[in-house]
PDB file of C-alpha atoms in Angstrom:
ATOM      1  CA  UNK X   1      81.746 -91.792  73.845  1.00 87.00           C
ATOM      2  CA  UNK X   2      81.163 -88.726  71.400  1.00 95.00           C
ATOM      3  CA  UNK X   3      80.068 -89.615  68.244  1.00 96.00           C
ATOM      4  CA  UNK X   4      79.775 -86.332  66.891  1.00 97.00           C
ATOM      5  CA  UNK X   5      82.482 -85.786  63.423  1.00 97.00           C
ATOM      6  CA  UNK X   6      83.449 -82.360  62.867  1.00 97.00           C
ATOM      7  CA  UNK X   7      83.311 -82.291  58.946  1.00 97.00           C
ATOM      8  CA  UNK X   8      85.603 -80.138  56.630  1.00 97.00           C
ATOM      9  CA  UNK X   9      85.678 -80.238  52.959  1.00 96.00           C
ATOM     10  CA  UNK X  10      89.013 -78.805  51.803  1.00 96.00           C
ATOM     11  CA  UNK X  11      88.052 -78.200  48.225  1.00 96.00           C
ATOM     12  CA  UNK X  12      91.659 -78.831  45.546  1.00 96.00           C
ATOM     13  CA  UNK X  13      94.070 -79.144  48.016  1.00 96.00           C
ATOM     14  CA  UNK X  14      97.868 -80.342  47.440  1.00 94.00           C
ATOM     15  CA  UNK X  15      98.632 -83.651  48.864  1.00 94.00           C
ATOM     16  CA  UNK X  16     101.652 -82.532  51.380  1.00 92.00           C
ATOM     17  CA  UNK X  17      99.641 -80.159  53.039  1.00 95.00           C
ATOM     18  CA  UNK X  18      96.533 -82.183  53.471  1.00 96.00           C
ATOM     19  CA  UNK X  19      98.702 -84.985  54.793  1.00 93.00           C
ATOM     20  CA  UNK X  20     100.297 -82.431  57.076  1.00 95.00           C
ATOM     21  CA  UNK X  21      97.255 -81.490  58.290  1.00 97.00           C
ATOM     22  CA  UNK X  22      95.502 -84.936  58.868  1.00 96.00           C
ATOM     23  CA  UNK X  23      98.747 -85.685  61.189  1.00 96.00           C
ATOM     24  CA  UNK X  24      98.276 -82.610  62.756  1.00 97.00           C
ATOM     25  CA  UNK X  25      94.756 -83.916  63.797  1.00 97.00           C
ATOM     26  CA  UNK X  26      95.457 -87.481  64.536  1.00 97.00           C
ATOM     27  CA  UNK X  27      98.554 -86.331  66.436  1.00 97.00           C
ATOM     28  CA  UNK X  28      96.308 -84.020  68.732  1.00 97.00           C
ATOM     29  CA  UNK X  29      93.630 -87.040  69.427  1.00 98.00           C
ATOM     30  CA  UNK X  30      96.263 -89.257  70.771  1.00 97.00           C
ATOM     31  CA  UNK X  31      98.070 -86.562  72.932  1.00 97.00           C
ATOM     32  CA  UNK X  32      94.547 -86.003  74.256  1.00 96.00           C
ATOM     33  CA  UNK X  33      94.260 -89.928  74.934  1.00 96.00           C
ATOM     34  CA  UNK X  34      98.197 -89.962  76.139  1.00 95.00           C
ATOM     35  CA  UNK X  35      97.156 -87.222  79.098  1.00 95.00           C
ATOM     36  CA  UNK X  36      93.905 -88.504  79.333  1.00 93.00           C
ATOM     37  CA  UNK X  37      95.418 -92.123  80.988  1.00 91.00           C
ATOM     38  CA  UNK X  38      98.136 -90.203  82.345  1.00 93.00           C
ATOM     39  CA  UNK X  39      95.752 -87.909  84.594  1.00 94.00           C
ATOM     40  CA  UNK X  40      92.875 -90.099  85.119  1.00 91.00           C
ATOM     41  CA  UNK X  41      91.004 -88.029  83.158  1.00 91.00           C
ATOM     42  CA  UNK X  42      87.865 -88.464  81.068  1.00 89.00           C
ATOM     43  CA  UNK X  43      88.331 -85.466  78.461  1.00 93.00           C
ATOM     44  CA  UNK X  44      85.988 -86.270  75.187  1.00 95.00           C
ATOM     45  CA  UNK X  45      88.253 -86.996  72.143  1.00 97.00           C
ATOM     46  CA  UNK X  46      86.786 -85.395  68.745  1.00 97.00           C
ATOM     47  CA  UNK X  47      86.473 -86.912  65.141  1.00 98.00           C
ATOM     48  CA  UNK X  48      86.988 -85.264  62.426  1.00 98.00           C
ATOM     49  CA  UNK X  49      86.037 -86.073  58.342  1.00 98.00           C
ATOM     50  CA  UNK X  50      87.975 -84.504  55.718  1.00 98.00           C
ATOM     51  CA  UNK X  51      86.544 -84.414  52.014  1.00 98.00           C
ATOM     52  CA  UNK X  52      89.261 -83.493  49.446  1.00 98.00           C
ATOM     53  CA  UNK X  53      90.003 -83.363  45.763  1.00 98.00           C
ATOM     54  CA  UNK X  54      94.029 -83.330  45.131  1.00 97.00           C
ATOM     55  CA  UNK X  55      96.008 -82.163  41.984  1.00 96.00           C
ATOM     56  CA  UNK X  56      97.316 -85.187  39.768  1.00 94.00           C
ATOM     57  CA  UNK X  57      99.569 -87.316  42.910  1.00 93.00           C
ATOM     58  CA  UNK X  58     100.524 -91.148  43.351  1.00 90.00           C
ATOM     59  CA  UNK X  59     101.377 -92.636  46.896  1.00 87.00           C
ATOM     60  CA  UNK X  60     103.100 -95.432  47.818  1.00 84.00           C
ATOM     61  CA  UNK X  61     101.878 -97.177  51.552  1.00 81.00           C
ATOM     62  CA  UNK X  62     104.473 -98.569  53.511  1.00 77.00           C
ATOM     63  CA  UNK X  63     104.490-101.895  52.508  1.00 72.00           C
ATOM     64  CA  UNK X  64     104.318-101.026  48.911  1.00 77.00           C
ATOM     65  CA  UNK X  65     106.652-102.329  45.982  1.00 79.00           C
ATOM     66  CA  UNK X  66     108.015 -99.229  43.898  1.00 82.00           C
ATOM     67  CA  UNK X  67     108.202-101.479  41.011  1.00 84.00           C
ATOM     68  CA  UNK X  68     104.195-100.913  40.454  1.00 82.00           C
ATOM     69  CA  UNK X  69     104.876 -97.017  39.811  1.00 85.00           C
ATOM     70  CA  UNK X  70     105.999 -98.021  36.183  1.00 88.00           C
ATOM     71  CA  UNK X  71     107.782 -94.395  35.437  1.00 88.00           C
ATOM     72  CA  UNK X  72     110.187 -92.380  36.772  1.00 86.00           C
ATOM     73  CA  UNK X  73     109.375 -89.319  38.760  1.00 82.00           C
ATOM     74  CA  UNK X  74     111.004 -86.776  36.122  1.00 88.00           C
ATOM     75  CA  UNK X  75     107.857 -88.480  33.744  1.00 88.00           C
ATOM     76  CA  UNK X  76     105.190 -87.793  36.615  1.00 87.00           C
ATOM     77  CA  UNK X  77     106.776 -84.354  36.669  1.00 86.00           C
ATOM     78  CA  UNK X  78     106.306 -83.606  32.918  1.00 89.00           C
ATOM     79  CA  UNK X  79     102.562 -85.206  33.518  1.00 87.00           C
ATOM     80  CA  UNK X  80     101.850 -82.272  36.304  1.00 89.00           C
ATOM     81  CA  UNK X  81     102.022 -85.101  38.796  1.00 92.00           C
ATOM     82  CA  UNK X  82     103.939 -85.909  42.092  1.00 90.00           C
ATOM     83  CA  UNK X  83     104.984 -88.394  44.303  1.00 89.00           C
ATOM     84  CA  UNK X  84     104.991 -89.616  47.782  1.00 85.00           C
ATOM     85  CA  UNK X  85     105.641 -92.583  50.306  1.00 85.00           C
ATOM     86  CA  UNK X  86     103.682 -92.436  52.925  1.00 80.00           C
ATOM     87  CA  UNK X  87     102.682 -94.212  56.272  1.00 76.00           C
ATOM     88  CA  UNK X  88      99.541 -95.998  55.279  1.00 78.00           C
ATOM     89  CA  UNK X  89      98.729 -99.527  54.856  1.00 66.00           C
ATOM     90  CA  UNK X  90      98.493-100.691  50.944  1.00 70.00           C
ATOM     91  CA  UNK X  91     100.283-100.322  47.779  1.00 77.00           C
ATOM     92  CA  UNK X  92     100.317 -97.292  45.098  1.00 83.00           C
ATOM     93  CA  UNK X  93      97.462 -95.272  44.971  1.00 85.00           C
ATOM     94  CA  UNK X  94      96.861 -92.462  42.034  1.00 91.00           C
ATOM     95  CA  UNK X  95      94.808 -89.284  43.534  1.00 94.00           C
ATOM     96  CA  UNK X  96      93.767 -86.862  41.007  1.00 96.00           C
ATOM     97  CA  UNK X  97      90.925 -83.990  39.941  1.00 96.00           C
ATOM     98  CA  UNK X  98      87.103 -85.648  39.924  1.00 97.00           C
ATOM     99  CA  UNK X  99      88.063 -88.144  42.741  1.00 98.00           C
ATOM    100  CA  UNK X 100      86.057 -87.535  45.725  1.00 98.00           C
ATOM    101  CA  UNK X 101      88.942 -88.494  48.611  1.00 98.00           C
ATOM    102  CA  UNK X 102      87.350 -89.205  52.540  1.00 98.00           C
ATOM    103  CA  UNK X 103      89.722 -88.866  54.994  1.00 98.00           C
ATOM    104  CA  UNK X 104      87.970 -90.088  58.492  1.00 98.00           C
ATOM    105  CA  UNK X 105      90.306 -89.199  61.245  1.00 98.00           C
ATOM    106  CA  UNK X 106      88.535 -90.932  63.863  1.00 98.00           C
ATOM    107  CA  UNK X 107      88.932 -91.918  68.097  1.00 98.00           C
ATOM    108  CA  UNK X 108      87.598 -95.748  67.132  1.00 98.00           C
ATOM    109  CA  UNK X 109      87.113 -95.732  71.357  1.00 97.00           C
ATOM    110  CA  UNK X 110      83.890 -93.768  70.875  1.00 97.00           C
ATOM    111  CA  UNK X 111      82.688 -96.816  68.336  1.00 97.00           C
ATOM    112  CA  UNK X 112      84.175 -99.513  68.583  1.00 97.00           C
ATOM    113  CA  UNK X 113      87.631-101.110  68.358  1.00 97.00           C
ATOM    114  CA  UNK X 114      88.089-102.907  65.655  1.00 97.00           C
ATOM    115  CA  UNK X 115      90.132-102.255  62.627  1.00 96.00           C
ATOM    116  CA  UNK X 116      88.697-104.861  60.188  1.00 95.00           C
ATOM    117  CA  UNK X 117      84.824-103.634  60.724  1.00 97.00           C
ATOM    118  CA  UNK X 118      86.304-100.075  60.736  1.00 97.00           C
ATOM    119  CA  UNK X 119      87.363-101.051  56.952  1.00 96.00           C
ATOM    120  CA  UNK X 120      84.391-102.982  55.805  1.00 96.00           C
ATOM    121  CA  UNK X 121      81.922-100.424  57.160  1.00 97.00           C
ATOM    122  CA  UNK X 122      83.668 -97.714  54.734  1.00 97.00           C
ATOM    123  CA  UNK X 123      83.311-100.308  52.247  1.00 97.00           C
ATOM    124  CA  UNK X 124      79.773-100.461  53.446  1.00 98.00           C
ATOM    125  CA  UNK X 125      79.554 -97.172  52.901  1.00 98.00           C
ATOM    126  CA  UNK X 126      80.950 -96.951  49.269  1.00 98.00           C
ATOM    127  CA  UNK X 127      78.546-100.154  48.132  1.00 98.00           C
ATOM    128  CA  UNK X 128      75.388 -98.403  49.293  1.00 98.00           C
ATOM    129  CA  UNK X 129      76.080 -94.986  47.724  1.00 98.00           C
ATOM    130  CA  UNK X 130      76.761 -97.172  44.528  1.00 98.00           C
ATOM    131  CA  UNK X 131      73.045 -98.711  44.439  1.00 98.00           C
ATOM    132  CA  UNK X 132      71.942 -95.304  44.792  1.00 98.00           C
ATOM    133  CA  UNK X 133      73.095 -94.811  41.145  1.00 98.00           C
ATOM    134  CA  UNK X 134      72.284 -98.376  40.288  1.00 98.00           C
ATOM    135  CA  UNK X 135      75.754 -99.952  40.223  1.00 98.00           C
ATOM    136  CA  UNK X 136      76.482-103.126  42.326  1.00 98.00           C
ATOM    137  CA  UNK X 137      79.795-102.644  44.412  1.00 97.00           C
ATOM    138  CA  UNK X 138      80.999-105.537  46.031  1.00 97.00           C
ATOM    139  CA  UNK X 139      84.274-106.941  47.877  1.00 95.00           C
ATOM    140  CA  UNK X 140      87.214-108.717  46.221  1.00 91.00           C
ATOM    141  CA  UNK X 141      88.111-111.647  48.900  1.00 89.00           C
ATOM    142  CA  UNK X 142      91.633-110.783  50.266  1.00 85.00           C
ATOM    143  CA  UNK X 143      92.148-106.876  48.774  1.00 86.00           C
ATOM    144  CA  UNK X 144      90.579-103.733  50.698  1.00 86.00           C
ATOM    145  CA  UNK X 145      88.468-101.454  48.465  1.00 92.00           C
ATOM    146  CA  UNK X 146      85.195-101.994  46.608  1.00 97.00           C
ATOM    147  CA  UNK X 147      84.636-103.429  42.930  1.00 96.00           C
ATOM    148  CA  UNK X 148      82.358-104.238  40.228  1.00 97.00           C
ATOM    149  CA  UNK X 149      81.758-107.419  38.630  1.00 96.00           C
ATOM    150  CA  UNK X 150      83.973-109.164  40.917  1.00 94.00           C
ATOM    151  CA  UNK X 151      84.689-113.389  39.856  1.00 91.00           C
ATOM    152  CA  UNK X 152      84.672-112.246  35.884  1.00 93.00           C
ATOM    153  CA  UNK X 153      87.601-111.430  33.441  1.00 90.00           C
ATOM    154  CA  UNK X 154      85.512-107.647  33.985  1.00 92.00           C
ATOM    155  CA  UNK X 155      86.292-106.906  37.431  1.00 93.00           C
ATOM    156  CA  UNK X 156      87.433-103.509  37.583  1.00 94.00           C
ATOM    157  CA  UNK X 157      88.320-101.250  41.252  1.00 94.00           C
ATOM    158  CA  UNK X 158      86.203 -98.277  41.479  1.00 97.00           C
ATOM    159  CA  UNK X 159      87.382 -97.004  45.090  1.00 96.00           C
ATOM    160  CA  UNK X 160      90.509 -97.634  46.557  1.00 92.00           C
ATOM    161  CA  UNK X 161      91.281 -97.359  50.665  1.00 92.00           C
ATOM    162  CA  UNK X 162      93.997 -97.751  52.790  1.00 88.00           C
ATOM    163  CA  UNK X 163      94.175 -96.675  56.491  1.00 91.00           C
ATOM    164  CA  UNK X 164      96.948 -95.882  59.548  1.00 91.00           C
ATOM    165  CA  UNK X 165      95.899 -96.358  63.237  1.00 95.00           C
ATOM    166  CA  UNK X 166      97.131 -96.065  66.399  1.00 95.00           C
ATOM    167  CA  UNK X 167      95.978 -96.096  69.913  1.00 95.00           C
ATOM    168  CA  UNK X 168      92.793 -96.769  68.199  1.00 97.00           C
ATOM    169  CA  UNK X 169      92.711 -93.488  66.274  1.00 98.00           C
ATOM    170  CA  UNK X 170      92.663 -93.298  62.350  1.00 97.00           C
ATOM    171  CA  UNK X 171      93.949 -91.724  59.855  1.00 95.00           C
ATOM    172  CA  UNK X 172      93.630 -91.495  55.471  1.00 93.00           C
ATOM    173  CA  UNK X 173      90.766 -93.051  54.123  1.00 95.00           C
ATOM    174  CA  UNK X 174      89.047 -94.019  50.826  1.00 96.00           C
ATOM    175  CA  UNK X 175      89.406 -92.575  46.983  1.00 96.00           C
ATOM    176  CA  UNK X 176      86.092 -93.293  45.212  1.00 98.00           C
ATOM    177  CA  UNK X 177      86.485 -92.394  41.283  1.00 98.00           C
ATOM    178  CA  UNK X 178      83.568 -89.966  40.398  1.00 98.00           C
ATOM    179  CA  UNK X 179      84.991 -88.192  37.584  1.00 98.00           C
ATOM    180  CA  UNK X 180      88.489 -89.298  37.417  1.00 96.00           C
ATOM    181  CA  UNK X 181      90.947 -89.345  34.611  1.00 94.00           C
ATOM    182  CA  UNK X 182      91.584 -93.265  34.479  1.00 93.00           C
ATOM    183  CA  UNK X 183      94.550 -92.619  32.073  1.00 90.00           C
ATOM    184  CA  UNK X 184      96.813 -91.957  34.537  1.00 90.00           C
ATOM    185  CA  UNK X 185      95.808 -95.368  36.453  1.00 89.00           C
ATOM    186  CA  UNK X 186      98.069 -96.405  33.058  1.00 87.00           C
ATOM    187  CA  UNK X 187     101.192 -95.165  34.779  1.00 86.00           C
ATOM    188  CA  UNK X 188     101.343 -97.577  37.561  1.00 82.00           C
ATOM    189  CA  UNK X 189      99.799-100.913  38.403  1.00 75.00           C
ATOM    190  CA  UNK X 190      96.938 -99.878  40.588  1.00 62.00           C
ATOM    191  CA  UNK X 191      97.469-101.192  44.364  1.00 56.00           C
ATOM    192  CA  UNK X 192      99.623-103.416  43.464  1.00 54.00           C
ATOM    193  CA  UNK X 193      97.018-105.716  41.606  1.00 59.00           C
ATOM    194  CA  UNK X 194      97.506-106.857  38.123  1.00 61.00           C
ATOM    195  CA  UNK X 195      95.223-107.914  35.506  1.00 62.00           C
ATOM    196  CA  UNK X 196      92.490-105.592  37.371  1.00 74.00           C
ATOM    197  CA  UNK X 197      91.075-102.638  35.383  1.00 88.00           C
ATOM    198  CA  UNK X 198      89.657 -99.753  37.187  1.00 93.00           C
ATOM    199  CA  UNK X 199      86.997 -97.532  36.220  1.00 96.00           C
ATOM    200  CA  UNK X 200      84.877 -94.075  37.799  1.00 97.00           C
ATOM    201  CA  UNK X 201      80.949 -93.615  38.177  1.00 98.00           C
ATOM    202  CA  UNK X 202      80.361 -91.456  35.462  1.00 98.00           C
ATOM    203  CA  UNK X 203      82.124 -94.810  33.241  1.00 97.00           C
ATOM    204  CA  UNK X 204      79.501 -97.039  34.889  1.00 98.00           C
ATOM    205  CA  UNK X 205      76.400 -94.674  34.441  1.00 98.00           C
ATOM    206  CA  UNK X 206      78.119 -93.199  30.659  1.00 97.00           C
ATOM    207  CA  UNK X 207      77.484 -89.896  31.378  1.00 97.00           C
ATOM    208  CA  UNK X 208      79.892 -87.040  31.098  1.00 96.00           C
ATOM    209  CA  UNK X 209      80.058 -85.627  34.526  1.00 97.00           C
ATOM    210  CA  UNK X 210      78.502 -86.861  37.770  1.00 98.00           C
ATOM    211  CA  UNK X 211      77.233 -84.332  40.459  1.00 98.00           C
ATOM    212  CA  UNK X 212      80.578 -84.842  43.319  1.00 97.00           C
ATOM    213  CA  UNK X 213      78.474 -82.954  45.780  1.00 97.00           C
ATOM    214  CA  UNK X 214      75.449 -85.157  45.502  1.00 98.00           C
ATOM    215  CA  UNK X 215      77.754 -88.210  45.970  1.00 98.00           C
ATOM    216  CA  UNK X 216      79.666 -86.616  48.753  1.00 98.00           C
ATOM    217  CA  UNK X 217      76.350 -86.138  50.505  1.00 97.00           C
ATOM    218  CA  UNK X 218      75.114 -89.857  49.933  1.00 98.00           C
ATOM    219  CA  UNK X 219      77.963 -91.267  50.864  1.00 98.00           C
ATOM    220  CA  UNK X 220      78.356 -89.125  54.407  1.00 98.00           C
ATOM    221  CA  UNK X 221      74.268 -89.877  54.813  1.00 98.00           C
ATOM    222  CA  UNK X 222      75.807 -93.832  54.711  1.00 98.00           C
ATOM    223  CA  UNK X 223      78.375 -93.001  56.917  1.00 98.00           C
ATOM    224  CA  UNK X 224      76.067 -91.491  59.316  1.00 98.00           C
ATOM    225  CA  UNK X 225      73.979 -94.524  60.003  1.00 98.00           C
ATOM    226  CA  UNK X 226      76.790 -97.112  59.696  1.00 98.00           C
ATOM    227  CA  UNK X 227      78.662 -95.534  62.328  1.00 98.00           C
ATOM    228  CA  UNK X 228      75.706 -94.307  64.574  1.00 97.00           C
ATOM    229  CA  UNK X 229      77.595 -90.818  64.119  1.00 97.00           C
ATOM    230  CA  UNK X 230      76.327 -87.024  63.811  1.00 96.00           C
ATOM    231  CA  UNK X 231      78.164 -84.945  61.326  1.00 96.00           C
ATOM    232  CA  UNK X 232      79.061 -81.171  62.304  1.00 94.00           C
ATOM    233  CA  UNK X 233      80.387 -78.681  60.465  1.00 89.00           C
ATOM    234  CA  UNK X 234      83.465 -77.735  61.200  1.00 80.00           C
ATOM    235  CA  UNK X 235      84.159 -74.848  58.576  1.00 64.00           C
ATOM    236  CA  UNK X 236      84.633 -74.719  54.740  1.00 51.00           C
ATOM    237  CA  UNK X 237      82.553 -75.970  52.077  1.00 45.00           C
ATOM    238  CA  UNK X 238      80.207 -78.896  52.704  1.00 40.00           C
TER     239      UNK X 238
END
């Protein structure tokens, strides 16, 4: 079982081409698995951990209802923004600048196989970099992601997640708002929730700007001992 990640942070990159390249990854894992089996043989799969900031994008997951992107794409275009269905699990998603995006492309044989810890360990991870900065994340019974003040009429989503797997490998991740614009959570109804605000860090703590680096680091230090895992670098930034 190798638990080491190989960790690349891909600084503003578009949305296509980071999708194209997490498939590119995930693809490679399972081939490895696929001729693994099919020779009997017991080559180490790697893990890898993308961090990545995109320009202004929404997504739709693949059992998402349109409806909840609430204009057209000609109105996205004239905001700088794009648009994409893709092969995730959840609703619509917004992705924009001062987001910090995780995208853990993981073999889940070399922890353990099971998709619903797999999701409330990120969560995990998302609540405990929170009470580093004094804000209480918590779970919303019945929808993925993490939230503050959950059971009042002020419950608001502060990171959004929604995952793909197969053969046990994983792909797309979490979006935690650092920094984020929340206006253009206005253009859509966020995950397909309504009634639900969202909000960013720097809203919580009122503060202009929060440090992106320093919360990247807490939140792969929580990673780390959640998933018993050892973070290498792969190239790039981090």
């Amino acid at each position: 079982m190798n638990k080491k990640i190989l960790l690349e942070d891909l600084g503003n990159r578009d949305y296509k081409e980071t999708w194209d390249y997490q498939e590119e990854l995930f693809k490679s894992i399972i081939d490895l698995k696929v001729k693994n089996r099919r020779e009997e043989a017991e080559q180490e799969t790697p893990n890898h951990f993308l961090f990545v900031e995109h320009p202004h994008v929404y997504t739709l997951g693949k059992s998402g209802d349109i409806s909840n992107l609430l204009v057209d794409e000609a109105y996205l275009a004239e905001k700088g923004a794009t648009f994409y269905k893709i092969n995730r699990g959840g609703d619509i998603t917004y992705h924009g600048p001062g987001q910090v995006v995780g995208y853990p492309i993981l073999d889940l044989d070399n922890f353990f196989t099971d998709i619903h810890k797999y999701l409330r360990l990120l969560e995990d991870m998302i609540i405990l970099t929170l009470a580093e900065y004094g804000i209480k994340g918590e779970r919303s019974e019945g929808e993925t992601g993490v939230w503050i003040d959950v059971g009042t009429p002020f419950v608001r989503k502060i990171c959004a997640m929604g995952v793909r797997a197969s053969r046990w490998v994983t792909m797309h991740g979490f979006a935690l708002n650092v920094n984020t614009d929340l206006g253009y959570f206005d253009l859509m109804i966020p995950c397909g929730i309504r009634g639900k605000a969202v909000t960013s860090l720097n809203v919580e703590l009122g503060v202009k700007e929060v440090d992106t680096e320093e919360v990247k680091e807490k939140l792969l230090k929580h990673f780390s001992a959640l998933f018993e895992a050892e973070f290498q670098l792969a190239y790039n930034k981090v």
